[in-house]
Amino acid sequence: MKRIGLFYGKSTIKTATVAEKIQKAFGEPKIELLSIEKAWQKDFGAYDCLIAGASTWFDGELPSYWDEIIPVLNTLNLKGKEVAIFGLGDQVNYPDNFVDGIGILAEAFEAAEAKLVGLTSTDGYRFNQSKALRGDQFAGLAIDIENQDEQTDKRIRDWVGKLKKEWR
Ligand SMILES: Cc1cc2nc3c(=O)[nH]c(=O)nc-3n(C[C@H](O)[C@H](O)[C@H](O)COP(=O)(O)O)c2cc1C
C-alpha cells in the first residue's frame, strides 16, 4: 500500500482545516498529516506520494514556516515521488497574487525532481495574475474560503477523487 504524507502548517488555521478535510475525503490508505513546523528533510523521503499545502500571505509569499523549508527542498532528491499541491488564497482582495503559494511550492518540489500531479481548471475563479498558473490550469487545488467557501467541500472531493485514481 502506498504511503502518503501531507505536509502543511499547523499554525495557519484555515490551511489546517483544509488538510484535515482532505485526509477525511481520501479515506484509505489513511493520509499521514505532518506539520511543516516540525518536519525534517528526511520526512519527505519517507513517503511514496506527497501532498503539500500552504496559504499565500504578504502579497504573494508563503507563510514563514514554508519559507524556511524551501531552500532545503531545493537540495533534496525526490525523484520517483509524486506531489500534489493545494493552496488557500483570496481572489477578491489579492487578485494579482491569487494563490501564488501553489506556484512557489510547485517550483520547489519540481526542483527536487518530484512529479507534479493534481492540476486543476481555473474555471469559476476570477483574478488577474497568479504564480500558480501552468498554462491555463492551476498547478494544484486552489481554495478560497473568504469568497467561495460554499465550493470548498466539492473542490476537495473532486480533487481527492482524481488523486485516488492516480495513486491506486
Ligand atoms: C496579510 C495578508 C496577506 C495575504 N496575501 C495574499 C496573497 O498575496 N494572495 C492570496 O491569494 N491571498 C492572500 N491572503 C489571503 C489568505 O491566503 C487567505 O485568507 C487564507 O484563507 C488564509 O489561510 P490561513 O489561515 O491558513 O493562513 C492574505 C491574507 C492576509 C491576512
PDB file of C-alpha atoms and ligand atoms in Angstrom:
ATOM      1  CA  MET A   1       0.000   0.000   0.000  1.00  0.00           C
ATOM      2  CA  LYS A   2       1.273   3.485  -0.833  1.00  0.00           C
ATOM      3  CA  ARG A   3       2.362   5.782   1.983  1.00  0.00           C
ATOM      4  CA  ILE A   4       1.011   9.275   1.582  1.00  0.00           C
ATOM      5  CA  GLY A   5       2.277  12.226   3.615  1.00  0.00           C
ATOM      6  CA  LEU A   6       0.523  15.579   3.719  1.00  0.00           C
ATOM      7  CA  PHE A   7       2.750  18.477   4.798  1.00  0.00           C
ATOM      8  CA  TYR A   8       1.042  21.644   5.972  1.00  0.00           C
ATOM      9  CA  GLY A   9       1.298  24.432   8.505  1.00  0.00           C
ATOM     10  CA  LYS A  10      -0.475  23.734  11.753  1.00  0.00           C
ATOM     11  CA  SER A  11      -0.260  27.383  12.721  1.00  0.00           C
ATOM     12  CA  THR A  12      -2.200  28.513   9.637  1.00  0.00           C
ATOM     13  CA  ILE A  13      -5.654  27.624  10.834  1.00  0.00           C
ATOM     14  CA  LYS A  14      -7.626  27.546   7.593  1.00  0.00           C
ATOM     15  CA  THR A  15      -4.921  25.530   5.851  1.00  0.00           C
ATOM     16  CA  ALA A  16      -5.016  23.058   8.743  1.00  0.00           C
ATOM     17  CA  THR A  17      -8.790  22.713   8.374  1.00  0.00           C
ATOM     18  CA  VAL A  18      -8.455  22.005   4.646  1.00  0.00           C
ATOM     19  CA  ALA A  19      -5.691  19.454   5.342  1.00  0.00           C
ATOM     20  CA  GLU A  20      -7.999  17.576   7.712  1.00  0.00           C
ATOM     21  CA  LYS A  21     -10.825  17.657   5.166  1.00  0.00           C
ATOM     22  CA  ILE A  22      -8.503  16.202   2.507  1.00  0.00           C
ATOM     23  CA  GLN A  23      -7.464  13.424   4.889  1.00  0.00           C
ATOM     24  CA  LYS A  24     -11.087  12.598   5.640  1.00  0.00           C
ATOM     25  CA  ALA A  25     -12.187  12.702   1.978  1.00  0.00           C
ATOM     26  CA  PHE A  26      -9.313  10.401   0.987  1.00  0.00           C
ATOM     27  CA  GLY A  27     -10.256   7.596   3.373  1.00  0.00           C
ATOM     28  CA  GLU A  28      -7.924   4.619   2.913  1.00  0.00           C
ATOM     29  CA  PRO A  29      -4.973   4.409   2.769  1.00  0.00           C
ATOM     30  CA  LYS A  30      -5.013   6.948   5.563  1.00  0.00           C
ATOM     31  CA  ILE A  31      -3.020  10.061   4.706  1.00  0.00           C
ATOM     32  CA  GLU A  32      -0.477  10.970   7.397  1.00  0.00           C
ATOM     33  CA  LEU A  33      -0.634  14.636   8.416  1.00  0.00           C
ATOM     34  CA  LEU A  34       2.745  16.250   9.142  1.00  0.00           C
ATOM     35  CA  SER A  35       3.221  19.725  10.458  1.00  0.00           C
ATOM     36  CA  ILE A  36       5.797  21.596   8.400  1.00  0.00           C
ATOM     37  CA  GLU A  37       6.873  23.453  11.528  1.00  0.00           C
ATOM     38  CA  LYS A  38       8.282  20.145  12.786  1.00  0.00           C
ATOM     39  CA  ALA A  39       9.154  18.339   9.550  1.00  0.00           C
ATOM     40  CA  TRP A  40      12.728  17.466   8.712  1.00  0.00           C
ATOM     41  CA  GLN A  41      14.084  16.918   5.247  1.00  0.00           C
ATOM     42  CA  LYS A  42      14.196  13.147   5.695  1.00  0.00           C
ATOM     43  CA  ASP A  43      10.447  13.152   6.274  1.00  0.00           C
ATOM     44  CA  PHE A  44       9.694  13.928   2.626  1.00  0.00           C
ATOM     45  CA  GLY A  45      11.696  10.899   1.560  1.00  0.00           C
ATOM     46  CA  ALA A  46       9.659   8.552   3.761  1.00  0.00           C
ATOM     47  CA  TYR A  47       6.548   8.745   1.558  1.00  0.00           C
ATOM     48  CA  ASP A  48       5.687   7.410  -1.896  1.00  0.00           C
ATOM     49  CA  CYS A  49       3.260  10.242  -2.542  1.00  0.00           C
ATOM     50  CA  LEU A  50       3.326  13.757  -1.146  1.00  0.00           C
ATOM     51  CA  ILE A  51       0.701  16.419  -0.626  1.00  0.00           C
ATOM     52  CA  ALA A  52       1.829  19.919   0.302  1.00  0.00           C
ATOM     53  CA  GLY A  53      -0.421  22.779   1.321  1.00  0.00           C
ATOM     54  CA  ALA A  54       0.023  26.438   2.153  1.00  0.00           C
ATOM     55  CA  SER A  55      -1.877  29.677   2.176  1.00  0.00           C
ATOM     56  CA  THR A  56      -0.480  32.761   0.455  1.00  0.00           C
ATOM     57  CA  TRP A  57       0.482  35.705   2.652  1.00  0.00           C
ATOM     58  CA  PHE A  58       2.295  39.017   2.318  1.00  0.00           C
ATOM     59  CA  ASP A  59       1.176  39.724  -1.269  1.00  0.00           C
ATOM     60  CA  GLY A  60       2.372  36.591  -2.968  1.00  0.00           C
ATOM     61  CA  GLU A  61       4.599  34.852  -0.442  1.00  0.00           C
ATOM     62  CA  LEU A  62       4.476  31.704   1.636  1.00  0.00           C
ATOM     63  CA  PRO A  63       3.860  31.813   5.380  1.00  0.00           C
ATOM     64  CA  SER A  64       7.194  31.859   7.201  1.00  0.00           C
ATOM     65  CA  TYR A  65       7.419  28.175   8.176  1.00  0.00           C
ATOM     66  CA  TRP A  66       7.379  27.126   4.498  1.00  0.00           C
ATOM     67  CA  ASP A  67       9.819  29.862   3.603  1.00  0.00           C
ATOM     68  CA  GLU A  68      12.420  28.149   5.748  1.00  0.00           C
ATOM     69  CA  ILE A  69      11.825  24.745   4.136  1.00  0.00           C
ATOM     70  CA  ILE A  70      12.064  25.915   0.510  1.00  0.00           C
ATOM     71  CA  PRO A  71      15.883  26.206   0.464  1.00  0.00           C
ATOM     72  CA  VAL A  72      16.071  22.704   1.992  1.00  0.00           C
ATOM     73  CA  LEU A  73      13.649  21.314  -0.594  1.00  0.00           C
ATOM     74  CA  ASN A  74      15.863  22.626  -3.356  1.00  0.00           C
ATOM     75  CA  THR A  75      18.688  20.384  -2.148  1.00  0.00           C
ATOM     76  CA  LEU A  76      16.624  17.173  -1.919  1.00  0.00           C
ATOM     77  CA  ASN A  77      16.256  14.432  -4.468  1.00  0.00           C
ATOM     78  CA  LEU A  78      12.614  13.366  -4.613  1.00  0.00           C
ATOM     79  CA  LYS A  79      12.897  11.620  -7.962  1.00  0.00           C
ATOM     80  CA  GLY A  80      10.216   8.959  -8.398  1.00  0.00           C
ATOM     81  CA  LYS A  81       7.813  10.673  -5.993  1.00  0.00           C
ATOM     82  CA  GLU A  82       4.616  12.399  -6.976  1.00  0.00           C
ATOM     83  CA  VAL A  83       3.461  15.577  -5.302  1.00  0.00           C
ATOM     84  CA  ALA A  84       0.042  17.219  -5.263  1.00  0.00           C
ATOM     85  CA  ILE A  85      -0.269  20.780  -4.033  1.00  0.00           C
ATOM     86  CA  PHE A  86      -3.117  22.756  -2.517  1.00  0.00           C
ATOM     87  CA  GLY A  87      -3.220  26.391  -1.595  1.00  0.00           C
ATOM     88  CA  LEU A  88      -5.502  28.915   0.040  1.00  0.00           C
ATOM     89  CA  GLY A  89      -5.946  32.458  -1.152  1.00  0.00           C
ATOM     90  CA  ASP A  90      -8.359  35.341  -1.551  1.00  0.00           C
ATOM     91  CA  GLN A  91      -9.140  36.245  -5.164  1.00  0.00           C
ATOM     92  CA  VAL A  92     -11.099  39.414  -4.290  1.00  0.00           C
ATOM     93  CA  ASN A  93      -8.525  41.145  -2.086  1.00  0.00           C
ATOM     94  CA  TYR A  94      -5.396  39.729  -3.741  1.00  0.00           C
ATOM     95  CA  PRO A  95      -6.305  39.346  -7.448  1.00  0.00           C
ATOM     96  CA  ASP A  96      -2.723  39.992  -8.580  1.00  0.00           C
ATOM     97  CA  ASN A  97      -1.189  37.293  -6.369  1.00  0.00           C
ATOM     98  CA  PHE A  98      -4.003  34.798  -6.093  1.00  0.00           C
ATOM     99  CA  VAL A  99      -2.736  31.532  -4.532  1.00  0.00           C
ATOM    100  CA  ASP A 100       0.840  32.351  -5.568  1.00  0.00           C
ATOM    101  CA  GLY A 101       1.962  29.908  -2.862  1.00  0.00           C
ATOM    102  CA  ILE A 102       0.830  26.993  -5.040  1.00  0.00           C
ATOM    103  CA  GLY A 103       3.232  28.109  -7.765  1.00  0.00           C
ATOM    104  CA  ILE A 104       6.104  28.630  -5.318  1.00  0.00           C
ATOM    105  CA  LEU A 105       5.639  25.147  -3.841  1.00  0.00           C
ATOM    106  CA  ALA A 106       5.281  23.558  -7.284  1.00  0.00           C
ATOM    107  CA  GLU A 107       8.548  25.089  -8.405  1.00  0.00           C
ATOM    108  CA  ALA A 108      10.399  23.933  -5.270  1.00  0.00           C
ATOM    109  CA  PHE A 109       9.170  20.335  -5.491  1.00  0.00           C
ATOM    110  CA  GLU A 110       9.951  20.226  -9.195  1.00  0.00           C
ATOM    111  CA  ALA A 111      13.472  21.467  -8.466  1.00  0.00           C
ATOM    112  CA  ALA A 112      13.750  18.398  -6.220  1.00  0.00           C
ATOM    113  CA  GLU A 113      12.615  16.312  -9.244  1.00  0.00           C
ATOM    114  CA  ALA A 114       9.231  15.279  -7.833  1.00  0.00           C
ATOM    115  CA  LYS A 115       6.459  14.870 -10.413  1.00  0.00           C
ATOM    116  CA  LEU A 116       3.568  17.294 -10.115  1.00  0.00           C
ATOM    117  CA  VAL A 117       0.042  15.801 -10.194  1.00  0.00           C
ATOM    118  CA  GLY A 118      -3.409  17.143  -9.341  1.00  0.00           C
ATOM    119  CA  LEU A 119      -3.524  20.201 -11.605  1.00  0.00           C
ATOM    120  CA  THR A 120      -6.975  21.820 -11.765  1.00  0.00           C
ATOM    121  CA  SER A 121      -9.049  24.063 -14.023  1.00  0.00           C
ATOM    122  CA  THR A 122      -9.236  27.808 -13.343  1.00  0.00           C
ATOM    123  CA  ASP A 123     -12.933  27.841 -14.310  1.00  0.00           C
ATOM    124  CA  GLY A 124     -15.041  29.521 -11.648  1.00  0.00           C
ATOM    125  CA  TYR A 125     -12.277  31.780 -10.258  1.00  0.00           C
ATOM    126  CA  ARG A 126     -11.744  35.495 -11.081  1.00  0.00           C
ATOM    127  CA  PHE A 127      -8.310  37.023 -10.684  1.00  0.00           C
ATOM    128  CA  ASN A 128      -5.727  38.975 -12.691  1.00  0.00           C
ATOM    129  CA  GLN A 129      -2.473  37.144 -12.083  1.00  0.00           C
ATOM    130  CA  SER A 130      -1.157  34.099 -10.273  1.00  0.00           C
ATOM    131  CA  LYS A 131       2.170  32.305  -9.985  1.00  0.00           C
ATOM    132  CA  ALA A 132       0.103  29.138  -9.646  1.00  0.00           C
ATOM    133  CA  LEU A 133      -0.723  29.081 -13.366  1.00  0.00           C
ATOM    134  CA  ARG A 134       0.598  26.304 -15.589  1.00  0.00           C
ATOM    135  CA  GLY A 135      -0.778  27.101 -18.996  1.00  0.00           C
ATOM    136  CA  ASP A 136      -4.497  27.515 -18.416  1.00  0.00           C
ATOM    137  CA  GLN A 137      -4.539  25.381 -15.250  1.00  0.00           C
ATOM    138  CA  PHE A 138      -3.575  25.826 -11.614  1.00  0.00           C
ATOM    139  CA  ALA A 139      -0.571  23.743 -10.528  1.00  0.00           C
ATOM    140  CA  GLY A 140      -2.751  22.331  -7.724  1.00  0.00           C
ATOM    141  CA  LEU A 141      -6.021  22.810  -5.867  1.00  0.00           C
ATOM    142  CA  ALA A 142      -6.997  26.442  -5.170  1.00  0.00           C
ATOM    143  CA  ILE A 143      -9.269  27.066  -2.180  1.00  0.00           C
ATOM    144  CA  ASP A 144     -10.824  30.462  -1.448  1.00  0.00           C
ATOM    145  CA  ILE A 145     -12.568  30.260   1.901  1.00  0.00           C
ATOM    146  CA  GLU A 146     -13.118  34.026   2.098  1.00  0.00           C
ATOM    147  CA  ASN A 147     -15.176  34.278  -1.087  1.00  0.00           C
ATOM    148  CA  GLN A 148     -16.242  30.809  -2.255  1.00  0.00           C
ATOM    149  CA  ASP A 149     -16.447  28.655   0.838  1.00  0.00           C
ATOM    150  CA  GLU A 150     -19.635  27.017  -0.398  1.00  0.00           C
ATOM    151  CA  GLN A 151     -17.495  25.350  -3.077  1.00  0.00           C
ATOM    152  CA  THR A 152     -14.718  24.151  -0.776  1.00  0.00           C
ATOM    153  CA  ASP A 153     -16.068  20.693   0.019  1.00  0.00           C
ATOM    154  CA  LYS A 154     -16.876  19.880  -3.614  1.00  0.00           C
ATOM    155  CA  ARG A 155     -13.496  21.166  -4.808  1.00  0.00           C
ATOM    156  CA  ILE A 156     -11.769  18.951  -2.246  1.00  0.00           C
ATOM    157  CA  ARG A 157     -13.908  15.919  -3.150  1.00  0.00           C
ATOM    158  CA  ASP A 158     -13.248  16.262  -6.894  1.00  0.00           C
ATOM    159  CA  TRP A 159      -9.501  16.753  -6.394  1.00  0.00           C
ATOM    160  CA  VAL A 160      -9.135  13.884  -3.950  1.00  0.00           C
ATOM    161  CA  GLY A 161     -11.099  11.659  -6.354  1.00  0.00           C
ATOM    162  CA  LYS A 162      -8.518  12.405  -9.068  1.00  0.00           C
ATOM    163  CA  LEU A 163      -5.604  11.731  -6.719  1.00  0.00           C
ATOM    164  CA  LYS A 164      -7.077   8.419  -5.588  1.00  0.00           C
ATOM    165  CA  LYS A 165      -7.153   7.288  -9.229  1.00  0.00           C
ATOM    166  CA  GLU A 166      -3.550   8.451  -9.815  1.00  0.00           C
ATOM    167  CA  TRP A 167      -2.292   6.753  -6.676  1.00  0.00           C
ATOM    168  CA  ARG A 168      -4.186   3.485  -6.878  1.00  0.00           C
TER     169      ARG A 168
HETATM  170  C1  LIG B   1      -1.745  39.955   5.312  1.00  0.00           C
HETATM  171  C2  LIG B   1      -2.389  39.005   4.332  1.00  0.00           C
HETATM  172  C3  LIG B   1      -1.831  38.850   3.070  1.00  0.00           C
HETATM  173  C4  LIG B   1      -2.418  37.984   2.127  1.00  0.00           C
HETATM  174  N1  LIG B   1      -1.874  37.875   0.878  1.00  0.00           N
HETATM  175  C5  LIG B   1      -2.484  37.071  -0.034  1.00  0.00           C
HETATM  176  C6  LIG B   1      -1.965  36.954  -1.360  1.00  0.00           C
HETATM  177  O1  LIG B   1      -0.971  37.571  -1.721  1.00  0.00           O
HETATM  178  N2  LIG B   1      -2.611  36.127  -2.235  1.00  0.00           N
HETATM  179  C7  LIG B   1      -3.737  35.422  -1.883  1.00  0.00           C
HETATM  180  O2  LIG B   1      -4.275  34.692  -2.730  1.00  0.00           O
HETATM  181  N3  LIG B   1      -4.237  35.504  -0.617  1.00  0.00           N
HETATM  182  C8  LIG B   1      -3.647  36.305   0.303  1.00  0.00           C
HETATM  183  N4  LIG B   1      -4.152  36.381   1.568  1.00  0.00           N
HETATM  184  C9  LIG B   1      -5.376  35.603   1.909  1.00  0.00           C
HETATM  185  C10 LIG B   1      -5.069  34.335   2.664  1.00  0.00           C
HETATM  186  O3  LIG B   1      -4.275  33.435   1.917  1.00  0.00           O
HETATM  187  C11 LIG B   1      -6.410  33.661   2.995  1.00  0.00           C
HETATM  188  O4  LIG B   1      -7.091  34.483   3.918  1.00  0.00           O
HETATM  189  C12 LIG B   1      -6.283  32.253   3.548  1.00  0.00           C
HETATM  190  O5  LIG B   1      -7.582  31.710   3.683  1.00  0.00           O
HETATM  191  C13 LIG B   1      -5.575  32.228   4.906  1.00  0.00           C
HETATM  192  O6  LIG B   1      -5.397  30.882   5.320  1.00  0.00           O
HETATM  193  P1  LIG B   1      -4.562  30.522   6.655  1.00  0.00           P
HETATM  194  O7  LIG B   1      -5.395  30.982   7.829  1.00  0.00           O
HETATM  195  O8  LIG B   1      -4.424  29.050   6.650  1.00  0.00           O
HETATM  196  O9  LIG B   1      -3.247  31.237   6.562  1.00  0.00           O
HETATM  197  C14 LIG B   1      -3.581  37.235   2.505  1.00  0.00           C
HETATM  198  C15 LIG B   1      -4.115  37.391   3.779  1.00  0.00           C
HETATM  199  C16 LIG B   1      -3.542  38.254   4.697  1.00  0.00           C
HETATM  200  C17 LIG B   1      -4.169  38.401   6.058  1.00  0.00           C
END
